[in-house]
């Protein structure tokens, strides 16, 4: 019997995915022909940004190479556009004169980028961002030109802008709304995102409507509705997409916004189907692969005559793939009068989480900075889970974080690990157990997980580890982040032995799978490199968290907090007058005494920061940094009748000794002159307590969320010994702790006895102290740097557009 003929129009992600399913279900039931306008086999459009950024080549993102088409007996016509459908005679015609008959026809023509209908849109160097050709144009333009403008602050525009920054262009994003990604994020998350991207060097022009693109043949700039102008040598339009429906519309197939399909992806014309971005289902048109692949599965079953549930629509989740920024959004995310929200915000860590609840049901979420709960939340939103379950999700995530275990252990078998490809935990575990898979790559090949956006890689890695148990060690270790399979110790060892000196070099030489790393590894590498090569390493500002980049803590309302260094908490009338004058001059709305005995100027505008620092003329208090924060002191023997030691001087000496030292996490110290402990020495990273005839040193204390009393580390007699032992302790912590590990966790992990054993050797202590001194020698006061160096100062200036 002759095989039935299946023709696919559109050689893109959704159409070819559907064909892959058909082949799996009924290998040779159809004679398949595919037409595609682009001159390439099917490639991963999602990963174009990695090509733009230079971390992948086109070959790396090809999903189905020419051999695949050949092996599956598929006739592929690349560079052919289907221009006519004759559904009476069941044939299609291409622009190059091919006429092909069909029994079943799938339309998967995708979308076209929307081009703003403004004067100048036709000029050369005005492009959209949709295919590999666009990527190549941007890369080419960056070799000659410097200034790029991206119109549109949505997912695509921000990815394009980040890619252009990587190509060393000066990039301004022009956005018509006052918040970025307004279709995925609420205003708070949008503002945090903007601050983070600004700190990476991206400029923004918000609330801006472009009236015209200026230039003769090539674009030279943009004119806005308010009359202002921005110079640009390259303009990328990323203002949304429109389903590509012309072919269907011209040939009598019902079209609305997209090609109208029913729950089995059937169009209004018999034997013609539509999947992907071109299809409109129950009034919805989708622009992400997960729903398109769901549609493809249903259609594949239908065509393979396998029983299938209808396609009933999809709940969406998105992740931004811009390096250094973790953003997740799913379902509803804007508060309404009938919704309630669970909210969490930590400005110090740059973390914001919001979950929206309606009628006791979880309906949406936005996560910024930390997106570990995203997978579970997405599952709950899809299932319409009760709000009670939220408690479990966040307490579980917290426990997992503290214990270092992974969320995959608690996931049910039917929960999705890979949202893009719809691969569940059960499927992956089964593949590992039954087929003996032992790497992410083999799981990808077998189940499809990680094959699209790649965002699920860390989870797949965790699942591999949990499933293989002890055997896992043989094949993969706990990586520092999803960009690498290497652990912290392996990376630090490689930095030292291979003399790697920049984050870029580490990522290249150690074959990071994301060229620019992620928000986890970049700050960590920046720290490890600075720790390993204190003299040679040039701090990479863009690898730091936003607060450290700007040397001030960003506040809820977008202003900043300034805390000058006041050694040991001892100030003077002169210093206080200076602070008061600055507060008056810059109209600083709040002046507050902190828990660490310092003065905090709250509500400073970003552009005022360098002038505030200059007028204060005091060192930075590092209140925003992973470094020594404060040394709190009690009044001590000069004033207190219980005092046995000079705690104030000891505190001042310690603060002067350790200020400006970068550490894996923040470090707080205190000195009390007797065991009554008025300076709270028992809950500090290093707490010193005066006793008769000397001092006791306590370490690993923490007064934060995870309250922990410090462990008695050593008892010494003199001021010099206090400084010697605390220096050795701090340097050993600097050299062996994981980035973002507080001393409280580190002491528990490596154990106090081990630290005491290592440091008891005088020679070791001397070596550690020598290395710490080297690090201190190369440290500069960041506020001074910002005042004196034009390039640093520029970061604080407002973007002005003529
Ligand atoms: C830079 C970028 C990043 C993205 N990132 C993500 C992401 O992180 N996550 C996510 O889920 N989605 C992402 N997307 C969206 C995702 O790539 C699309 O949703 C998906 O590719 C759509 O698949 P499709 O098959 O419907 O359309 P397409 O992949 O566009 O395929 C349609 C194909 O049909 C061809 N064609 C059109 N008309 C004809 C014709 N008449 N004859 C022959 N061929 C024709 C087109 O040339 C095209 O090759 C991203 C998109 C871009 C551009
Ligand atoms: N990580 C991801 O999941 C990812 C990444 C890239 C692209 N995509 C998909 O690709 C498609 C296209 O993305 P997109 O960002 O172009 O679409 P979009 O519709 O999500 O965003 C377009 C943005 O442009 C803005 N805009 C509209 N007109 C404007 C104007 N005149 N001036 C300035 N700004 C204007 C809108 O306010 C909107 O925020 C979407 O379907 C998206 O989901 C997804
Ligand atoms: S810790 Fe002791 S010495 Fe210091 S203020 Fe308190 S009681 Fe006085
Ligand atoms: S979630 Fe995108 S590839 Fe798995």
PDB file of C-alpha atoms in Angstrom, residues 530 533-537 660 772-780:
ATOM      1  CA  UNK A 530      40.697  38.313  43.582  1.00  0.00           C
ATOM      2  CA  UNK A 533      45.721  36.780  42.673  1.00  0.00           C
ATOM      3  CA  UNK A 534      45.364  39.824  44.953  1.00  0.00           C
ATOM      4  CA  UNK A 535      48.105  41.793  43.211  1.00  0.00           C
ATOM      5  CA  UNK A 536      47.410  40.976  39.577  1.00  0.00           C
ATOM      6  CA  UNK A 537      43.641  40.624  39.451  1.00  0.00           C
ATOM      7  CA  UNK A 660      38.473  46.791  52.731  1.00  0.00           C
ATOM      8  CA  UNK A 772      46.093  38.632  53.782  1.00  0.00           C
ATOM      9  CA  UNK A 773      48.474  41.604  53.897  1.00  0.00           C
ATOM     10  CA  UNK A 774      49.071  41.245  50.168  1.00  0.00           C
ATOM     11  CA  UNK A 775      45.328  41.412  49.578  1.00  0.00           C
ATOM     12  CA  UNK A 776      45.055  44.490  51.771  1.00  0.00           C
ATOM     13  CA  UNK A 777      47.928  46.230  50.026  1.00  0.00           C
ATOM     14  CA  UNK A 778      46.071  46.188  46.726  1.00  0.00           C
ATOM     15  CA  UNK A 779      42.752  47.353  48.153  1.00  0.00           C
ATOM     16  CA  UNK A 780      41.509  50.873  47.538  1.00  0.00           C
TER      17      UNK A 780
END
